[in-house]
Coordinates of C-alpha atoms and ligand atoms in Angstrom, one line a residue:
M1 CA -89.7 123.6 -137.1
A2 CA -87.6 127.0 -137.9
C3 CA -89.1 130.0 -135.9
S4 CA -86.7 132.4 -136.8
R5 CA -87.6 135.1 -134.0
G6 CA -90.7 135.2 -131.4
A7 CA -91.8 132.6 -129.6
C8 CA -92.8 128.9 -131.2
A9 CA -95.3 126.2 -129.1
P10 CA -92.4 123.6 -127.8
L11 CA -94.9 120.9 -129.6
A12 CA -94.7 119.8 -132.6
V13 CA -97.2 122.6 -133.8
A14 CA -97.5 122.0 -137.9
A15 CA -98.4 126.1 -137.6
C16 CA -94.8 127.3 -136.5
V17 CA -96.4 131.3 -135.9
F18 CA -93.5 133.8 -134.8
L19 CA -93.4 137.3 -134.7
L20 CA -95.9 138.5 -132.2
C21 CA -97.1 141.4 -131.0
A22 CA -99.9 142.8 -132.9
V23 CA -101.9 145.6 -131.3
A24 CA -104.8 146.7 -132.4
T25 CA -106.2 149.6 -132.7
V26 CA -110.0 149.1 -132.2
V27 CA -112.3 151.5 -133.8
Y28 CA -116.2 151.5 -135.0
T29 CA -118.4 152.7 -137.6
S30 CA -122.2 153.1 -136.4
S31 CA -124.4 153.2 -139.1
S32 CA -124.8 156.8 -138.5
L33 CA -121.4 156.9 -139.1
S34 CA -120.8 159.1 -136.0
T35 CA -117.8 161.4 -134.8
A36 CA -114.6 158.9 -134.2
L37 CA -112.8 158.1 -130.8
L38 CA -109.5 155.1 -131.3
A39 CA -109.4 152.7 -128.3
V40 CA -106.8 150.1 -127.8
S41 CA -107.8 147.2 -127.2
G42 CA -105.6 144.6 -124.4
L43 CA -104.7 142.3 -126.6
R44 CA -102.5 139.0 -125.4
P45 CA -99.6 138.5 -127.9
Y46 CA -100.9 135.1 -129.8
I47 CA -98.5 131.7 -129.7
A48 CA -99.5 128.9 -131.9
S49 CA -102.7 127.8 -133.1
L50 CA -102.4 124.7 -130.7
T51 CA -102.9 126.6 -127.9
T52 CA -106.5 128.6 -129.3
N53 CA -108.9 125.9 -128.4
G54 CA -107.3 122.8 -126.8
S55 CA -108.4 121.7 -123.4
G56 CA -106.0 123.7 -121.8
G57 CA -104.8 120.9 -120.2
T58 CA -101.6 118.2 -120.1
N59 CA -101.4 115.4 -121.9
V60 CA -102.7 117.1 -125.3
G61 CA -101.5 115.8 -128.5
G62 CA -101.0 112.4 -130.7
S63 CA -103.4 111.3 -133.6
L64 CA -106.8 111.0 -132.9
H65 CA -109.2 107.9 -133.0
T66 CA -112.7 106.8 -133.0
S67 CA -113.9 103.2 -131.4
L68 CA -117.3 101.5 -132.1
H69 CA -117.3 100.6 -128.1
T70 CA -117.5 104.4 -127.5
C71 CA -119.9 105.4 -130.2
R72 CA -123.5 106.7 -128.6
K73 CA -126.2 108.8 -128.9
P74 CA -126.0 111.9 -131.0
K75 CA -126.6 115.7 -130.1
L76 CA -129.4 116.2 -132.5
P77 CA -130.6 120.0 -133.1
P78 CA -134.1 120.7 -132.1
N79 CA -136.9 119.0 -134.1
P80 CA -134.2 116.5 -136.1
L81 CA -136.0 114.7 -138.6
P82 CA -136.0 110.6 -138.2
P83 CA -133.4 108.5 -137.5
F84 CA -132.4 109.9 -134.1
Y85 CA -129.2 107.8 -133.9
C86 CA -126.0 107.1 -136.5
C87 CA -123.8 104.8 -134.9
P88 CA -122.9 101.4 -137.0
P89 CA -123.7 98.5 -136.6
A90 CA -121.8 96.0 -134.8
S91 CA -118.8 94.5 -136.2
S92 CA -118.3 90.5 -137.0
S93 CA -115.2 90.7 -136.0
S94 CA -114.4 92.1 -132.7
E95 CA -111.7 95.1 -133.9
P96 CA -111.5 96.8 -137.1
I97 CA -108.9 95.4 -139.6
H98 CA -106.3 97.8 -140.8
F99 CA -106.9 99.3 -144.4
T100 CA -104.8 98.5 -147.1
L101 CA -104.2 99.9 -150.5
P102 CA -105.9 98.2 -153.6
D103 CA -104.2 96.3 -156.1
P104 CA -102.6 98.6 -158.2
A105 CA -103.2 96.0 -161.1
E106 CA -107.4 97.7 -160.1
P107 CA -108.9 99.8 -163.1
L108 CA -108.7 103.2 -162.8
R109 CA -111.6 104.5 -162.5
V110 CA -112.2 108.1 -163.4
R111 CA -115.0 110.8 -161.6
R112 CA -116.5 112.5 -163.9
P113 CA -118.5 115.6 -163.9
V114 CA -122.0 115.0 -164.0
H115 CA -123.0 117.8 -165.9
A116 CA -120.7 116.2 -168.9
V117 CA -120.7 113.0 -168.1
G118 CA -123.8 111.5 -170.1
E119 CA -127.5 109.9 -169.3
E120 CA -126.0 106.1 -169.3
Y121 CA -123.2 107.0 -166.7
M122 CA -125.6 108.9 -164.2
A123 CA -128.3 105.9 -164.8
K124 CA -125.3 103.7 -163.0
Y125 CA -125.1 106.2 -160.3
E126 CA -128.9 106.5 -160.2
R127 CA -128.5 102.2 -160.2
A128 CA -126.6 101.9 -157.6
I129 CA -128.0 104.5 -154.9
A130 CA -131.1 102.5 -155.7
L131 CA -129.6 99.4 -154.6
M132 CA -127.8 100.9 -151.4
K133 CA -131.5 101.9 -151.0
A134 CA -132.6 98.4 -151.0
L135 CA -130.6 96.8 -148.7
P136 CA -132.0 96.1 -144.9
H137 CA -131.1 98.9 -142.6
T138 CA -129.0 96.6 -140.5
D139 CA -126.2 96.7 -143.9
P140 CA -123.8 98.7 -143.5
R141 CA -123.6 98.9 -147.1
S142 CA -127.1 100.4 -147.4
F143 CA -127.5 103.8 -148.1
Y144 CA -129.1 104.3 -144.8
Q145 CA -126.2 103.4 -143.2
M146 CA -124.1 104.8 -145.4
A147 CA -126.2 108.4 -144.5
N148 CA -125.4 107.7 -141.1
I149 CA -121.6 107.7 -141.4
H150 CA -121.6 111.4 -141.4
C151 CA -124.2 112.0 -138.7
A152 CA -122.0 109.8 -136.4
Y153 CA -118.8 111.6 -137.4
C154 CA -120.1 114.9 -136.4
T155 CA -122.4 114.9 -133.7
G156 CA -120.7 113.6 -131.2
S157 CA -121.8 109.7 -131.7
Y158 CA -117.9 109.1 -131.9
R159 CA -115.9 110.2 -128.8
Q160 CA -111.7 110.6 -129.0
T161 CA -110.9 107.2 -128.5
T162 CA -108.1 108.2 -125.5
H163 CA -110.3 111.2 -124.3
P164 CA -113.8 109.8 -123.8
E165 CA -115.2 112.8 -122.6
L166 CA -114.7 114.9 -125.7
D167 CA -115.9 114.7 -128.8
M168 CA -114.4 113.8 -132.3
Q169 CA -115.7 116.1 -134.7
I170 CA -114.2 116.1 -138.7
H171 CA -115.5 119.1 -139.8
F172 CA -114.1 122.5 -138.7
S173 CA -110.5 121.4 -139.0
W174 CA -107.7 119.7 -140.3
F175 CA -109.6 116.3 -141.0
F176 CA -112.2 117.9 -143.1
F177 CA -110.5 116.8 -146.4
P178 CA -109.5 113.8 -145.8
F179 CA -112.6 112.1 -143.7
H180 CA -114.6 113.1 -146.5
R181 CA -111.9 111.7 -149.1
A182 CA -111.8 108.0 -146.7
Y183 CA -115.9 108.5 -146.7
L184 CA -115.9 108.7 -150.8
Y185 CA -113.8 106.0 -151.5
F186 CA -115.9 103.3 -149.5
F187 CA -119.2 104.3 -150.8
E188 CA -118.0 103.9 -154.6
R189 CA -116.4 101.0 -153.7
I190 CA -119.8 99.5 -151.9
A191 CA -121.6 101.3 -155.7
A192 CA -119.1 99.4 -157.7
K193 CA -119.3 95.9 -156.0
L194 CA -123.1 95.9 -155.6
L195 CA -123.8 97.1 -159.4
G196 CA -120.8 94.9 -160.6
E197 CA -118.9 97.6 -162.4
P198 CA -115.3 96.9 -160.9
D199 CA -114.8 100.4 -163.0
F200 CA -117.3 102.4 -162.0
A201 CA -116.7 105.5 -160.2
L202 CA -118.1 108.9 -158.5
P203 CA -119.7 111.7 -160.4
F204 CA -118.7 115.0 -159.0
W205 CA -121.0 118.1 -159.0
S206 CA -118.9 120.9 -160.4
W207 CA -120.3 123.9 -159.1
D208 CA -117.4 125.7 -159.7
V209 CA -117.2 126.0 -163.6
P210 CA -120.3 127.5 -165.0
D211 CA -121.9 124.5 -167.0
G212 CA -121.9 123.2 -163.5
M213 CA -123.8 125.7 -161.5
R214 CA -126.7 124.4 -161.6
M215 CA -128.5 121.6 -159.7
P216 CA -128.0 118.3 -162.1
P217 CA -131.3 117.6 -163.3
E218 CA -131.3 114.0 -162.7
F219 CA -131.4 114.8 -158.8
A220 CA -134.5 116.9 -158.9
N221 CA -136.9 114.5 -160.9
S222 CA -139.3 113.2 -158.4
S223 CA -139.6 109.6 -159.7
S224 CA -136.1 108.9 -159.3
P225 CA -134.1 107.4 -156.6
L226 CA -131.7 110.6 -156.6
Y227 CA -134.7 112.9 -155.6
D228 CA -134.8 113.8 -152.0
P229 CA -137.9 115.5 -151.7
V230 CA -136.0 117.8 -148.2
R231 CA -134.6 120.3 -150.4
N232 CA -135.4 123.9 -150.8
P233 CA -137.9 124.5 -153.7
R234 CA -136.2 127.3 -155.5
H235 CA -133.2 125.7 -155.7
R236 CA -134.9 123.1 -158.7
P237 CA -132.7 123.2 -161.9
P238 CA -132.3 126.0 -164.0
S239 CA -131.6 128.0 -160.8
L240 CA -127.8 129.3 -160.3
V241 CA -126.1 128.3 -157.3
D242 CA -125.2 131.1 -155.6
L243 CA -121.5 129.7 -153.9
G244 CA -121.9 132.9 -151.3
F245 CA -125.6 131.6 -150.2
V246 CA -126.5 132.4 -146.9
G247 CA -130.5 131.8 -146.6
V248 CA -131.7 134.7 -148.7
E249 CA -132.2 134.7 -152.4
S250 CA -130.1 136.8 -154.3
N251 CA -131.6 139.6 -157.5
R252 CA -127.9 139.2 -159.2
T253 CA -128.2 138.3 -163.1
D254 CA -126.7 134.6 -164.1
E255 CA -123.8 136.8 -165.6
Q256 CA -123.1 138.5 -162.6
Q257 CA -123.7 134.8 -160.2
I258 CA -121.1 132.9 -162.2
Q259 CA -118.8 136.4 -161.6
H260 CA -119.6 136.2 -157.9
N261 CA -118.9 132.7 -158.0
L262 CA -115.5 131.8 -159.9
R263 CA -114.4 135.0 -157.7
T264 CA -115.4 133.4 -154.9
M265 CA -113.4 130.1 -155.8
Y266 CA -110.2 132.2 -156.8
K267 CA -109.8 133.2 -153.0
Q268 CA -110.9 130.0 -151.2
M269 CA -108.6 128.0 -153.6
I270 CA -105.8 130.9 -154.4
G271 CA -105.6 133.7 -152.1
N272 CA -106.8 132.6 -149.1
A273 CA -105.0 129.3 -149.4
A274 CA -101.6 130.1 -149.3
L275 CA -100.7 127.7 -145.9
P276 CA -101.4 123.8 -145.6
S277 CA -103.5 124.7 -142.4
L278 CA -105.3 128.1 -144.3
F279 CA -106.4 125.5 -147.1
H280 CA -107.2 122.1 -144.2
G281 CA -108.1 124.0 -141.4
Q282 CA -106.1 123.4 -138.0
P283 CA -104.5 120.6 -136.2
F284 CA -107.0 119.1 -134.1
R285 CA -104.9 116.4 -131.9
A286 CA -106.1 114.6 -129.2
G287 CA -107.1 115.5 -126.3
Q288 CA -108.2 118.8 -127.7
S289 CA -111.7 120.1 -128.2
D290 CA -113.1 119.5 -131.3
K291 CA -113.5 122.4 -134.4
P292 CA -110.3 124.5 -133.7
G293 CA -110.7 126.1 -137.2
P294 CA -111.6 125.0 -140.6
G295 CA -110.3 125.6 -143.9
T296 CA -110.9 128.2 -147.0
V297 CA -113.1 125.4 -149.1
E298 CA -114.9 124.3 -146.1
L299 CA -116.4 127.2 -145.2
S300 CA -117.5 128.0 -148.9
P301 CA -118.3 126.7 -151.9
H302 CA -118.2 123.7 -149.3
N303 CA -121.1 124.8 -146.7
T304 CA -122.6 127.2 -148.9
V305 CA -123.5 124.8 -151.1
H306 CA -124.7 122.4 -148.5
T307 CA -127.1 125.7 -147.3
W308 CA -127.9 126.5 -150.8
T309 CA -129.0 122.8 -151.1
G310 CA -130.9 122.7 -147.8
D311 CA -135.2 123.2 -147.3
I312 CA -134.6 126.8 -145.7
A313 CA -138.5 126.1 -145.0
L314 CA -137.3 124.1 -142.0
T315 CA -135.6 124.9 -138.3
N316 CA -132.3 123.0 -139.2
V317 CA -132.3 123.6 -143.2
E318 CA -132.6 119.8 -143.7
N319 CA -131.3 117.2 -145.3
M320 CA -128.1 119.0 -146.9
G321 CA -127.9 122.1 -145.1
T322 CA -126.8 120.4 -141.5
Y323 CA -124.6 117.9 -140.7
Y324 CA -126.9 115.3 -138.9
S325 CA -128.7 114.8 -142.0
A326 CA -126.7 115.7 -145.2
G327 CA -125.9 112.5 -146.1
R328 CA -129.3 111.4 -146.8
D329 CA -129.8 113.3 -149.7
P330 CA -128.0 111.5 -153.0
L331 CA -126.4 115.2 -153.8
F332 CA -124.2 114.6 -151.2
Y333 CA -122.0 111.8 -152.7
P334 CA -121.4 114.1 -155.7
H335 CA -120.9 117.5 -153.8
H336 CA -118.6 116.0 -151.6
S337 CA -116.8 114.1 -154.9
N338 CA -116.5 117.8 -155.6
I339 CA -114.6 118.8 -152.6
D340 CA -112.4 116.0 -153.2
R341 CA -111.4 117.1 -156.7
L342 CA -110.6 120.9 -155.1
W343 CA -108.0 119.2 -153.3
E344 CA -106.4 117.9 -155.8
A345 CA -106.8 120.6 -158.2
W346 CA -105.3 122.8 -154.5
R347 CA -102.1 120.7 -155.0
E348 CA -101.3 121.1 -158.4
V349 CA -102.2 124.5 -159.4
G350 CA -99.5 124.5 -156.6
A351 CA -97.2 122.2 -158.6
T352 CA -97.6 124.5 -161.8
H353 CA -98.5 128.1 -160.2
G354 CA -95.2 128.0 -157.7
Y355 CA -97.7 127.8 -154.6
R356 CA -95.0 126.6 -152.6
G357 CA -97.5 126.3 -149.4
H358 CA -99.9 124.2 -151.1
V359 CA -98.5 121.0 -150.1
D360 CA -100.0 119.1 -147.4
F361 CA -98.9 118.6 -143.7
T362 CA -96.5 116.1 -142.7
D363 CA -97.4 116.3 -139.0
P364 CA -97.7 112.9 -137.9
D365 CA -100.5 113.6 -135.8
W366 CA -102.6 114.1 -138.8
L367 CA -100.9 111.2 -141.4
D368 CA -101.5 108.6 -138.1
S369 CA -105.5 109.6 -137.0
S370 CA -107.6 107.5 -138.7
F371 CA -111.6 106.7 -139.5
L372 CA -114.0 103.4 -139.5
F373 CA -115.9 102.9 -142.2
Y374 CA -117.1 99.5 -143.5
D375 CA -115.8 98.4 -146.9
E376 CA -117.5 96.5 -149.9
E377 CA -117.4 93.2 -148.1
S378 CA -118.5 94.9 -145.0
R379 CA -115.3 94.4 -143.2
L380 CA -115.2 97.0 -140.9
V381 CA -111.8 98.9 -141.6
R382 CA -109.6 101.3 -139.7
I383 CA -108.4 103.5 -142.6
T384 CA -105.7 106.7 -141.6
V385 CA -105.0 110.1 -142.9
G386 CA -101.6 109.1 -144.4
D387 CA -103.4 106.5 -146.4
V388 CA -105.7 108.4 -148.2
L389 CA -103.0 111.4 -149.6
D390 CA -102.4 110.0 -153.2
T391 CA -105.6 109.5 -155.1
E392 CA -104.0 107.1 -157.9
K393 CA -103.0 104.3 -155.1
L394 CA -106.3 104.2 -154.1
R395 CA -106.9 103.8 -157.9
Y396 CA -109.0 106.8 -158.7
K397 CA -108.4 110.2 -160.5
F398 CA -110.8 112.9 -161.7
D399 CA -111.7 113.7 -165.1
G400 CA -110.5 117.5 -166.1
V401 CA -113.1 120.0 -166.3
G402 CA -111.0 123.5 -166.4
M403 CA -110.4 125.8 -163.5
P404 CA -111.8 128.7 -164.9
W405 CA -111.7 130.5 -161.6
L406 CA -108.1 130.7 -162.0
D407 CA -108.2 133.9 -163.9
A408 CA -111.1 135.5 -161.6
R409 CA -108.6 137.2 -159.0
P410 CA -111.1 140.0 -158.3
P411 CA -110.8 143.2 -158.9
T412 CA -109.9 145.9 -156.2
T413 CA -112.7 149.3 -155.6
S414 CA -111.1 153.0 -155.5
N415 CA -112.3 154.8 -152.7
V416 CA -114.0 152.9 -150.6
S417 CA -111.4 153.4 -147.3
K418 CA -111.8 157.1 -147.0
N419 CA -113.6 157.7 -143.6
K420 CA -111.1 157.2 -141.0
A421 CA -112.5 160.3 -139.2
L422 CA -116.0 158.7 -138.7
L423 CA -115.4 156.4 -136.1
K424 CA -115.5 155.6 -132.4
S425 CA -114.2 153.0 -130.0
V426 CA -114.9 149.4 -129.4
R427 CA -113.7 146.8 -126.4
F428 CA -113.0 143.3 -127.1
P429 CA -115.1 140.6 -126.6
L430 CA -117.2 142.4 -129.2
S431 CA -121.2 140.9 -130.1
L432 CA -121.3 141.9 -134.0
H433 CA -125.1 143.4 -134.6
K434 CA -123.8 146.0 -136.4
V435 CA -120.6 146.7 -138.6
V436 CA -117.6 147.3 -137.1
T437 CA -114.0 148.4 -138.4
V438 CA -111.1 147.4 -136.6
E439 CA -107.7 149.0 -137.1
V440 CA -105.0 146.3 -137.0
R441 CA -101.5 146.9 -136.1
R442 CA -99.4 145.1 -138.7
P443 CA -96.1 144.0 -136.5
Q444 CA -94.1 144.4 -139.3
V445 CA -95.0 147.1 -142.5
L446 CA -93.5 146.4 -145.5
Q447 CA -92.4 142.9 -146.0
S448 CA -89.3 142.3 -148.5
T449 CA -90.6 139.7 -151.6
Q450 CA -87.8 137.6 -150.3
E451 CA -90.2 137.7 -146.6
K452 CA -93.8 137.6 -148.1
E453 CA -91.7 134.5 -150.1
A454 CA -91.3 132.4 -146.8
R455 CA -94.4 133.2 -144.9
E456 CA -97.8 134.3 -144.9
E457 CA -99.2 137.9 -143.0
V458 CA -102.4 136.4 -141.7
L459 CA -105.3 137.6 -140.2
V460 CA -106.5 135.8 -137.4
I461 CA -109.8 136.4 -136.2
E462 CA -110.5 134.5 -132.8
G463 CA -112.7 133.4 -130.1
I464 CA -115.8 133.1 -133.0
E465 CA -118.7 132.6 -130.9
T466 CA -122.3 131.4 -132.1
D467 CA -125.3 129.9 -131.0
G468 CA -125.2 126.2 -132.5
T469 CA -128.5 125.5 -133.5
E470 CA -128.7 128.6 -136.0
M471 CA -126.9 129.7 -139.2
V472 CA -124.3 131.9 -139.4
K473 CA -122.4 134.3 -141.7
F474 CA -120.3 137.2 -141.5
D475 CA -118.5 139.2 -144.2
I476 CA -114.5 140.4 -143.3
Y477 CA -113.7 143.6 -145.8
V478 CA -110.3 144.6 -145.2
N479 CA -109.7 148.2 -146.4
A480 CA -112.8 149.2 -147.0
M481 CA -114.5 151.3 -144.2
E482 CA -117.8 151.6 -147.0
H483 CA -118.0 148.3 -147.2
E484 CA -121.5 148.7 -149.4
K485 CA -119.4 150.4 -152.4
V486 CA -117.4 147.5 -152.8
E487 CA -117.8 145.2 -156.4
L488 CA -119.5 141.9 -156.1
S489 CA -117.3 139.9 -154.5
G490 CA -114.2 142.3 -154.9
R491 CA -111.1 142.1 -153.4
E492 CA -111.5 144.1 -150.3
L493 CA -114.1 141.6 -149.9
A494 CA -111.6 139.0 -148.1
G495 CA -113.3 136.5 -146.8
S496 CA -116.3 135.5 -145.0
Y497 CA -117.4 133.2 -142.2
M498 CA -120.6 130.9 -142.7
C499 CA -121.9 127.7 -140.5
L500 CA -124.5 125.6 -140.9
S501 CA -126.8 124.9 -138.0
H502 CA -125.4 122.6 -135.2
P503 CA -126.9 120.4 -132.6
R504 CA -128.5 122.3 -129.7
I505 CA -128.6 119.4 -127.1
D506 CA -125.2 118.4 -125.5
G507 CA -126.9 115.0 -123.5
T508 CA -127.6 117.4 -120.3
G509 CA -130.1 119.3 -122.1
K510 CA -128.3 122.7 -121.9
G511 CA -127.8 125.3 -125.1
M512 CA -124.3 124.7 -127.0
I513 CA -122.1 127.3 -128.2
V514 CA -119.8 126.5 -130.9
E515 CA -116.3 128.0 -131.0
T516 CA -114.4 128.4 -133.3
S517 CA -111.4 130.5 -135.0
M518 CA -111.0 131.9 -138.9
R519 CA -107.7 133.2 -140.6
V520 CA -107.7 135.6 -143.7
A521 CA -104.4 135.5 -145.7
L522 CA -103.1 138.9 -146.4
N523 CA -99.8 138.4 -149.2
E524 CA -101.8 138.7 -151.8
L525 CA -104.5 140.9 -150.8
L526 CA -102.5 143.8 -149.9
E527 CA -100.4 143.9 -152.8
D528 CA -103.7 144.2 -154.6
L529 CA -105.0 146.5 -152.2
N530 CA -101.5 148.8 -153.1
A531 CA -101.6 148.3 -148.6
D532 CA -98.2 146.9 -148.4
G533 CA -96.9 150.0 -146.8
N534 CA -99.1 150.9 -144.4
E535 CA -98.8 150.3 -141.1
T536 CA -102.1 149.1 -139.8
V537 CA -105.1 146.9 -141.7
T538 CA -107.7 148.0 -141.6
V539 CA -110.9 145.3 -140.9
T540 CA -114.7 146.4 -141.2
L541 CA -116.7 143.1 -139.7
V542 CA -120.4 142.9 -141.4
P543 CA -123.0 140.6 -139.7
R544 CA -125.0 138.8 -142.7
H545 CA -127.0 136.2 -140.8
G546 CA -127.5 135.0 -137.3
K547 CA -125.7 136.0 -134.0
V548 CA -121.9 136.2 -133.5
K549 CA -119.4 137.3 -130.9
I550 CA -115.5 137.7 -131.5
R551 CA -112.9 137.4 -128.9
S552 CA -110.0 138.8 -131.0
L553 CA -108.3 140.2 -133.7
R554 CA -104.7 139.9 -134.5
I555 CA -102.1 139.9 -137.2
V556 CA -99.5 137.5 -137.5
Y557 CA -97.2 135.4 -139.7
M558 CA -97.1 132.4 -140.6
V559 CA -94.7 130.2 -141.7
E560 CA -96.0 125.6 -142.4
Ligands
LIG601 CU1 -119.3 116.6 -143.5 CU2 -120.2 118.3 -146.6 O1 -120.3 117.9 -145.1

């Protein structure tokens, strides 16, 4: 860990942040654009991501593990749909076996896109789901139990083995990609075993390429086992998926929607995903509270596709639109197969385009953390993050569908940041119920090309607090006070925070607050906006859905 200046946390943190002292001058745009006053918020220096959401106590750090012995009732949102319990069945042996890689002589499964794979192949997936659904609920390979795995890892059913008072939650952190990869690995092998087809591979729903941007019709046929009645009826095919969906139908043309989707993909895969923690999510170690901060792709398109699929008329947007029930929809698995493919794509783009930061963490706390699954022989297996980094070793790969979003670097809109005179002051923490503009001072103006290659300038939005039962979205615009004028998904729309509804009841009957953070990468953005030489960055926060509080904004430089 090399920190040339400033303070670094003494622990082995993957995200080493240096060059502190981002002081934000805080200004506020009222909808009437009244007279401006500037105020300065008293922000504390930013130390490192490790400290931002931890329990703050001693004894924090190390890899995270879970155990069947401490699995308990989930925390469910109001008016949940049954079942109300999601811990896996007890294992016949007392302890899980350790995962071993499959025989390298096994056939390499090839995961193919749903829209291009053909009927015969989709019929296999359909049969696999039917076979899983036909197993008794007590069978760990049954569809019922497969769906429950997701519930158990995101509703507080599983505890942290070393800190049973704390939840294991695999979203909102660096476990997002590896957990879901391991989950699909076992799902796929169980399907192959039940089908008696050793090379069976999960199809993927490639909503990131124009030909895949609709719900595949196989899933909308009400007599198919792939059908789930608990979905948004408006989003049956041929409705185009909206990768920025948050409950409101847009009136874009198909062409505009495709462009919007591709630009969103570009931002989440390239512009905003320049470092391991920006793409994967923030470090989450034993003894820390959960949800330290999600990565780009988890926020959108991952969360947005979940919400787009679920039934918006239900309190919690079941099944896909909320964590506890998402795995009950057979579309969940092809959706996550695509998410898994994007992890491969992110690394591949890094290698082919020279993006230095598109590499995985090497932090042992990440690599050694583990999850529990039943395998195709109904054995309980403990698998680590380090076990799932190489898909070929896991004996599968993805068929190419192209990456059309690589060329979708969004355009800038001119003259949208001219109204600095029309501002008034505001203080943090901030309740975001109106559009707010914050001027954030950059610790260093005009980085050299060399500096930019070595580190990423990052806007950190800390202490994002929302009511757990609500779906929440807000947009972050940079240097665009007149954000309404920004082109559809234009460059100035730097990022969006988006989260699914969460459990409300924490066991004591009290309401539950979600607290997390978010990051927006600035190197490429400021270059495109021609703002490299500016002393400040103007950040406009636009609430879109739900209530949200924000503790602070700051700019830091990150090296990973
Ligand atoms: Cu674990 Cu797509 O959520």
